[in-house]
């Protein structure tokens, strides 16, 4: 099969990618057959898991609008994935045209495509980096040229920390990133949970074991620990529909069916 023009040379078309599966679930067009196969299986066997992925994107957009209203002008989005409609830079710059966004992803497909579509945007840049190596990220040329580290930064960790295994100590990883931020910065986290989820949802989460980036669901307490050292913004750590909904009608009867928690913390 011939590679599409947006894919980097050498990418393996037989191996699924979490970023491309997510792109497929969100209705994007930058995925391969192997990604669509897993994505379709997810939607068929556990449609609420696919709904959770879409709810995560809706939460992220609300959080970005909130942060711009709070005066945030700099965004670092780690685990940004493949750009789809309504990405962080589009939302932020719609509210504030001067907003600057650094996208960060470890997936070479996500990075290659992002570089192509962002090449004419001098306020939005992509860098290939690993969330586990915050020192390398914060010392990268891309970050130093775009982001003023002496001023507040909105650090976005939406749907990324549940890919970090326990042995890598995700709480410590977030802590090291937090310590790099100036006072007044904010940290956004959303994370998959096993709490309150039916067996079929847990089974669907195990589909990630067929990708290089396995999902590790965690308890609310474990996710809350990632906000240590931060002041939680109301309404705290909640299920997606409960975090500052655009419309009260968006709050469903059973918000726990979205198998994840989300929140925003401020570094005072």
mmCIF file of C-alpha atoms in Angstrom:
data_model
loop_
_atom_site.group_PDB
_atom_site.id
_atom_site.type_symbol
_atom_site.label_atom_id
_atom_site.label_comp_id
_atom_site.label_asym_id
_atom_site.label_seq_id
_atom_site.Cartn_x
_atom_site.Cartn_y
_atom_site.Cartn_z
ATOM 1 C CA UNK A 1 0.000 0.000 0.000
ATOM 2 C CA UNK A 2 1.318 3.433 -0.957
ATOM 3 C CA UNK A 3 1.867 5.901 1.864
ATOM 4 C CA UNK A 4 -0.404 8.974 1.813
ATOM 5 C CA UNK A 5 1.446 12.261 1.348
ATOM 6 C CA UNK A 6 0.880 13.266 4.990
ATOM 7 C CA UNK A 7 2.636 10.207 6.434
ATOM 8 C CA UNK A 8 6.392 10.085 7.072
ATOM 9 C CA UNK A 9 8.532 7.638 5.162
ATOM 10 C CA UNK A 10 9.109 4.315 6.864
ATOM 11 C CA UNK A 11 5.912 4.235 8.947
ATOM 12 C CA UNK A 12 4.614 0.660 9.417
ATOM 13 C CA UNK A 13 1.113 0.371 7.962
ATOM 14 C CA UNK A 14 0.529 -2.909 9.818
ATOM 15 C CA UNK A 15 0.906 -1.475 13.329
ATOM 16 C CA UNK A 16 -1.920 0.571 14.857
ATOM 17 C CA UNK A 17 -1.241 3.927 16.472
ATOM 18 C CA UNK A 18 -3.158 5.367 19.443
ATOM 19 C CA UNK A 19 -2.970 8.837 17.859
ATOM 20 C CA UNK A 20 -4.436 7.585 14.580
ATOM 21 C CA UNK A 21 -7.178 5.563 16.345
ATOM 22 C CA UNK A 22 -8.116 8.718 18.251
ATOM 23 C CA UNK A 23 -8.126 10.659 14.986
ATOM 24 C CA UNK A 24 -10.499 8.089 13.487
ATOM 25 C CA UNK A 25 -12.869 8.213 16.494
ATOM 26 C CA UNK A 26 -12.963 12.026 16.256
ATOM 27 C CA UNK A 27 -13.868 11.842 12.566
ATOM 28 C CA UNK A 28 -10.441 12.752 11.214
ATOM 29 C CA UNK A 29 -8.940 11.528 7.962
ATOM 30 C CA UNK A 30 -5.371 10.738 9.018
ATOM 31 C CA UNK A 31 -5.493 7.058 9.881
ATOM 32 C CA UNK A 32 -4.838 3.678 8.267
ATOM 33 C CA UNK A 33 -6.945 0.558 7.841
ATOM 34 C CA UNK A 34 -5.381 -1.077 10.891
ATOM 35 C CA UNK A 35 -6.379 1.944 13.004
ATOM 36 C CA UNK A 36 -9.915 2.003 11.617
ATOM 37 C CA UNK A 37 -10.283 -1.704 12.386
ATOM 38 C CA UNK A 38 -9.588 -1.164 16.093
ATOM 39 C CA UNK A 39 -11.579 2.061 16.171
ATOM 40 C CA UNK A 40 -14.595 0.361 14.592
ATOM 41 C CA UNK A 41 -14.294 -2.522 17.033
ATOM 42 C CA UNK A 42 -14.264 -0.025 19.888
ATOM 43 C CA UNK A 43 -17.367 1.740 18.627
ATOM 44 C CA UNK A 44 -19.167 -1.577 18.119
ATOM 45 C CA UNK A 45 -18.294 -3.323 21.387
ATOM 46 C CA UNK A 46 -18.272 -0.304 23.717
ATOM 47 C CA UNK A 47 -19.763 2.775 22.081
ATOM 48 C CA UNK A 48 -19.518 4.746 25.333
ATOM 49 C CA UNK A 49 -15.723 4.359 25.196
ATOM 50 C CA UNK A 50 -15.712 6.111 21.819
ATOM 51 C CA UNK A 51 -18.103 8.697 23.300
ATOM 52 C CA UNK A 52 -15.599 9.218 26.104
ATOM 53 C CA UNK A 53 -12.888 10.042 23.562
ATOM 54 C CA UNK A 54 -15.144 12.628 21.954
ATOM 55 C CA UNK A 55 -16.173 13.987 25.370
ATOM 56 C CA UNK A 56 -12.467 14.409 26.184
ATOM 57 C CA UNK A 57 -12.053 16.669 23.155
ATOM 58 C CA UNK A 58 -15.131 18.694 24.130
ATOM 59 C CA UNK A 59 -13.735 19.120 27.657
ATOM 60 C CA UNK A 60 -10.390 20.256 26.284
ATOM 61 C CA UNK A 61 -12.056 22.932 24.173
ATOM 62 C CA UNK A 62 -14.034 24.226 27.164
ATOM 63 C CA UNK A 63 -10.884 24.252 29.284
ATOM 64 C CA UNK A 64 -8.954 26.218 26.648
ATOM 65 C CA UNK A 65 -11.716 28.827 26.374
ATOM 66 C CA UNK A 66 -11.774 29.124 30.170
ATOM 67 C CA UNK A 67 -7.998 29.533 30.327
ATOM 68 C CA UNK A 68 -7.945 32.227 27.652
ATOM 69 C CA UNK A 69 -10.610 34.085 29.645
ATOM 70 C CA UNK A 70 -8.308 33.747 32.674
ATOM 71 C CA UNK A 71 -5.537 35.486 30.728
ATOM 72 C CA UNK A 72 -3.549 32.493 29.494
ATOM 73 C CA UNK A 73 -1.734 33.300 26.251
ATOM 74 C CA UNK A 74 0.730 30.373 26.122
ATOM 75 C CA UNK A 75 -0.302 26.744 25.732
ATOM 76 C CA UNK A 76 1.819 23.583 25.765
ATOM 77 C CA UNK A 77 -0.304 20.633 24.648
ATOM 78 C CA UNK A 78 1.483 17.343 25.383
ATOM 79 C CA UNK A 79 0.106 14.279 23.633
ATOM 80 C CA UNK A 80 -1.607 16.513 21.097
ATOM 81 C CA UNK A 81 -2.105 13.751 18.530
ATOM 82 C CA UNK A 82 -3.042 14.357 14.918
ATOM 83 C CA UNK A 83 -4.732 17.728 14.316
ATOM 84 C CA UNK A 84 -8.477 17.583 13.743
ATOM 85 C CA UNK A 85 -11.108 20.321 13.522
ATOM 86 C CA UNK A 86 -11.321 22.435 16.665
ATOM 87 C CA UNK A 87 -7.764 21.829 17.811
ATOM 88 C CA UNK A 88 -6.254 23.821 20.671
ATOM 89 C CA UNK A 89 -4.665 26.513 18.515
ATOM 90 C CA UNK A 90 -7.910 27.123 16.637
ATOM 91 C CA UNK A 91 -9.917 27.464 19.858
ATOM 92 C CA UNK A 92 -7.319 29.588 21.656
ATOM 93 C CA UNK A 93 -6.615 31.914 18.730
ATOM 94 C CA UNK A 94 -10.311 32.388 18.048
ATOM 95 C CA UNK A 95 -10.576 33.833 21.569
ATOM 96 C CA UNK A 96 -7.179 35.583 21.469
ATOM 97 C CA UNK A 97 -5.406 35.907 18.101
ATOM 98 C CA UNK A 98 -2.072 36.408 19.907
ATOM 99 C CA UNK A 99 -2.247 33.059 21.732
ATOM 100 C CA UNK A 100 0.757 30.791 21.137
ATOM 101 C CA UNK A 101 0.526 27.001 21.133
ATOM 102 C CA UNK A 102 3.278 24.405 21.291
ATOM 103 C CA UNK A 103 2.048 20.941 20.358
ATOM 104 C CA UNK A 104 4.048 18.000 21.693
ATOM 105 C CA UNK A 105 3.727 14.383 20.635
ATOM 106 C CA UNK A 106 5.898 11.288 20.564
ATOM 107 C CA UNK A 107 4.170 9.779 17.511
ATOM 108 C CA UNK A 108 6.140 10.577 14.309
ATOM 109 C CA UNK A 109 2.946 10.462 12.207
ATOM 110 C CA UNK A 110 1.252 13.052 14.410
ATOM 111 C CA UNK A 111 4.356 15.238 14.362
ATOM 112 C CA UNK A 112 4.949 14.969 10.612
ATOM 113 C CA UNK A 113 1.388 15.885 9.723
ATOM 114 C CA UNK A 114 1.242 18.705 12.262
ATOM 115 C CA UNK A 115 4.420 20.233 10.858
ATOM 116 C CA UNK A 116 2.903 20.238 7.412
ATOM 117 C CA UNK A 117 -0.348 21.992 8.312
ATOM 118 C CA UNK A 118 1.277 24.431 10.741
ATOM 119 C CA UNK A 119 4.166 25.514 8.523
ATOM 120 C CA UNK A 120 2.593 28.921 7.826
ATOM 121 C CA UNK A 121 1.491 29.612 11.408
ATOM 122 C CA UNK A 122 4.243 31.390 13.328
ATOM 123 C CA UNK A 123 2.281 31.190 16.602
ATOM 124 C CA UNK A 124 1.823 27.414 16.549
ATOM 125 C CA UNK A 125 4.656 24.850 16.496
ATOM 126 C CA UNK A 126 4.989 21.063 16.915
ATOM 127 C CA UNK A 127 7.886 19.278 18.602
ATOM 128 C CA UNK A 128 8.507 15.556 18.925
ATOM 129 C CA UNK A 129 9.150 14.825 22.591
ATOM 130 C CA UNK A 130 8.271 12.431 25.399
ATOM 131 C CA UNK A 131 6.200 13.613 28.369
ATOM 132 C CA UNK A 132 8.571 11.602 30.573
ATOM 133 C CA UNK A 133 11.467 13.880 29.629
ATOM 134 C CA UNK A 134 10.267 17.305 30.677
ATOM 135 C CA UNK A 135 13.801 18.671 30.889
ATOM 136 C CA UNK A 136 14.445 17.962 27.201
ATOM 137 C CA UNK A 137 11.079 19.455 26.257
ATOM 138 C CA UNK A 138 11.562 22.673 28.232
ATOM 139 C CA UNK A 139 15.071 23.119 26.854
ATOM 140 C CA UNK A 140 14.071 22.392 23.241
ATOM 141 C CA UNK A 141 14.612 25.079 20.606
ATOM 142 C CA UNK A 142 10.948 24.930 19.640
ATOM 143 C CA UNK A 143 9.750 25.736 23.154
ATOM 144 C CA UNK A 144 12.373 28.384 23.850
ATOM 145 C CA UNK A 145 11.592 30.206 20.587
ATOM 146 C CA UNK A 146 7.807 30.221 21.090
ATOM 147 C CA UNK A 147 7.158 30.161 24.840
ATOM 148 C CA UNK A 148 8.301 32.614 27.524
ATOM 149 C CA UNK A 149 9.020 30.333 30.493
ATOM 150 C CA UNK A 150 9.072 33.271 32.901
ATOM 151 C CA UNK A 151 5.361 33.870 32.270
ATOM 152 C CA UNK A 152 2.337 31.649 33.034
ATOM 153 C CA UNK A 153 1.783 28.647 30.778
ATOM 154 C CA UNK A 154 -1.302 26.477 30.308
ATOM 155 C CA UNK A 155 0.030 22.914 30.351
ATOM 156 C CA UNK A 156 -2.408 20.506 28.729
ATOM 157 C CA UNK A 157 -2.176 16.806 29.627
ATOM 158 C CA UNK A 158 -5.514 15.715 28.193
ATOM 159 C CA UNK A 159 -5.696 11.975 27.662
ATOM 160 C CA UNK A 160 -1.945 11.371 27.889
ATOM 161 C CA UNK A 161 -1.027 10.284 31.432
ATOM 162 C CA UNK A 162 -3.048 7.060 31.242
ATOM 163 C CA UNK A 163 -0.494 5.871 28.682
ATOM 164 C CA UNK A 164 2.290 6.139 31.277
ATOM 165 C CA UNK A 165 2.901 2.880 33.205
ATOM 166 C CA UNK A 166 3.128 2.855 36.982
ATOM 167 C CA UNK A 167 6.839 2.027 36.896
ATOM 168 C CA UNK A 168 7.485 5.405 35.225
ATOM 169 C CA UNK A 169 5.721 7.180 38.135
ATOM 170 C CA UNK A 170 3.170 9.420 36.391
ATOM 171 C CA UNK A 171 2.627 11.542 39.517
ATOM 172 C CA UNK A 172 6.341 12.390 39.619
ATOM 173 C CA UNK A 173 6.317 13.169 35.879
ATOM 174 C CA UNK A 174 3.522 15.706 36.331
ATOM 175 C CA UNK A 175 5.307 17.089 39.380
ATOM 176 C CA UNK A 176 8.495 17.734 37.431
ATOM 177 C CA UNK A 177 6.532 19.506 34.701
ATOM 178 C CA UNK A 178 4.634 21.553 37.314
ATOM 179 C CA UNK A 179 7.911 22.646 38.912
ATOM 180 C CA UNK A 180 9.035 24.015 35.542
ATOM 181 C CA UNK A 181 6.027 26.345 35.334
ATOM 182 C CA UNK A 182 5.866 29.964 36.460
ATOM 183 C CA UNK A 183 3.361 30.940 39.139
ATOM 184 C CA UNK A 184 -0.053 31.609 37.669
ATOM 185 C CA UNK A 185 0.281 28.679 35.279
ATOM 186 C CA UNK A 186 -2.488 26.091 34.920
ATOM 187 C CA UNK A 187 -2.394 22.326 34.403
ATOM 188 C CA UNK A 188 -5.204 20.491 32.603
ATOM 189 C CA UNK A 189 -5.492 16.708 33.069
ATOM 190 C CA UNK A 190 -7.985 14.138 31.851
ATOM 191 C CA UNK A 191 -7.419 10.470 32.606
ATOM 192 C CA UNK A 192 -9.251 7.170 32.063
ATOM 193 C CA UNK A 193 -10.601 5.397 35.149
ATOM 194 C CA UNK A 194 -11.845 1.935 36.038
ATOM 195 C CA UNK A 195 -14.075 3.240 38.813
ATOM 196 C CA UNK A 196 -17.779 2.827 38.139
ATOM 197 C CA UNK A 197 -17.200 1.176 34.773
ATOM 198 C CA UNK A 198 -18.990 -1.970 33.548
ATOM 199 C CA UNK A 199 -16.907 -5.055 32.663
ATOM 200 C CA UNK A 200 -17.370 -4.487 28.929
ATOM 201 C CA UNK A 201 -15.818 -1.016 29.231
ATOM 202 C CA UNK A 202 -12.783 -2.456 30.996
ATOM 203 C CA UNK A 203 -12.542 -5.108 28.284
ATOM 204 C CA UNK A 204 -12.723 -2.426 25.583
ATOM 205 C CA UNK A 205 -9.909 -0.517 27.260
ATOM 206 C CA UNK A 206 -7.791 -3.651 26.879
ATOM 207 C CA UNK A 207 -7.939 -3.193 23.099
ATOM 208 C CA UNK A 208 -5.153 -0.674 23.644
ATOM 209 C CA UNK A 209 -2.861 -3.597 24.440
ATOM 210 C CA UNK A 210 -2.737 -4.188 20.677
ATOM 211 C CA UNK A 211 -1.030 -0.821 20.206
ATOM 212 C CA UNK A 212 2.421 0.296 21.408
ATOM 213 C CA UNK A 213 0.672 2.593 23.922
ATOM 214 C CA UNK A 214 -1.352 0.569 26.404
ATOM 215 C CA UNK A 215 -3.967 2.416 28.496
ATOM 216 C CA UNK A 216 -3.675 2.151 32.292
ATOM 217 C CA UNK A 217 -6.980 3.146 33.956
ATOM 218 C CA UNK A 218 -6.577 4.610 37.444
ATOM 219 C CA UNK A 219 -8.728 5.460 40.448
ATOM 220 C CA UNK A 220 -9.965 8.977 41.168
ATOM 221 C CA UNK A 221 -7.541 9.189 44.094
ATOM 222 C CA UNK A 222 -4.593 8.237 41.881
ATOM 223 C CA UNK A 223 -5.592 10.857 39.297
ATOM 224 C CA UNK A 224 -6.136 13.489 41.995
ATOM 225 C CA UNK A 225 -2.549 12.932 43.166
ATOM 226 C CA UNK A 226 -1.368 14.331 39.834
ATOM 227 C CA UNK A 227 -2.755 17.712 40.941
ATOM 228 C CA UNK A 228 -0.592 17.812 44.077
ATOM 229 C CA UNK A 229 0.860 21.283 44.569
ATOM 230 C CA UNK A 230 -1.933 22.927 42.557
ATOM 231 C CA UNK A 231 -5.136 24.697 43.530
ATOM 232 C CA UNK A 232 -8.080 22.945 41.913
ATOM 233 C CA UNK A 233 -10.405 25.101 39.847
ATOM 234 C CA UNK A 234 -14.115 24.552 40.502
ATOM 235 C CA UNK A 235 -15.809 22.116 40.087
ATOM 236 C CA UNK A 236 -12.699 20.061 40.864
ATOM 237 C CA UNK A 237 -11.975 16.577 39.538
ATOM 238 C CA UNK A 238 -15.155 15.361 37.849
ATOM 239 C CA UNK A 239 -16.514 13.368 34.921
ATOM 240 C CA UNK A 240 -16.414 15.168 31.564
ATOM 241 C CA UNK A 241 -19.995 16.508 31.353
ATOM 242 C CA UNK A 242 -19.717 18.075 34.822
ATOM 243 C CA UNK A 243 -16.731 20.326 34.096
ATOM 244 C CA UNK A 244 -18.195 23.762 33.305
ATOM 245 C CA UNK A 245 -20.700 22.596 30.661
ATOM 246 C CA UNK A 246 -21.643 25.067 27.935
ATOM 247 C CA UNK A 247 -25.292 24.174 28.500
ATOM 248 C CA UNK A 248 -26.898 22.558 31.586
ATOM 249 C CA UNK A 249 -28.630 20.189 29.159
ATOM 250 C CA UNK A 250 -25.210 18.706 28.360
ATOM 251 C CA UNK A 251 -25.092 17.115 31.823
ATOM 252 C CA UNK A 252 -26.369 13.585 31.283
ATOM 253 C CA UNK A 253 -28.175 11.521 33.909
ATOM 254 C CA UNK A 254 -25.184 9.224 34.408
ATOM 255 C CA UNK A 255 -22.008 11.260 33.798
ATOM 256 C CA UNK A 256 -19.953 8.357 35.182
ATOM 257 C CA UNK A 257 -20.621 6.479 31.943
ATOM 258 C CA UNK A 258 -17.822 8.618 30.527
ATOM 259 C CA UNK A 259 -15.021 6.527 31.988
ATOM 260 C CA UNK A 260 -12.631 9.316 32.831
ATOM 261 C CA UNK A 261 -12.013 12.171 35.240
ATOM 262 C CA UNK A 262 -10.883 15.662 34.305
ATOM 263 C CA UNK A 263 -9.848 18.838 36.036
ATOM 264 C CA UNK A 264 -7.802 22.030 35.957
ATOM 265 C CA UNK A 265 -5.324 23.135 38.618
ATOM 266 C CA UNK A 266 -3.570 26.472 39.119
ATOM 267 C CA UNK A 267 -0.028 26.977 40.372
ATOM 268 C CA UNK A 268 -0.224 29.735 42.990
#
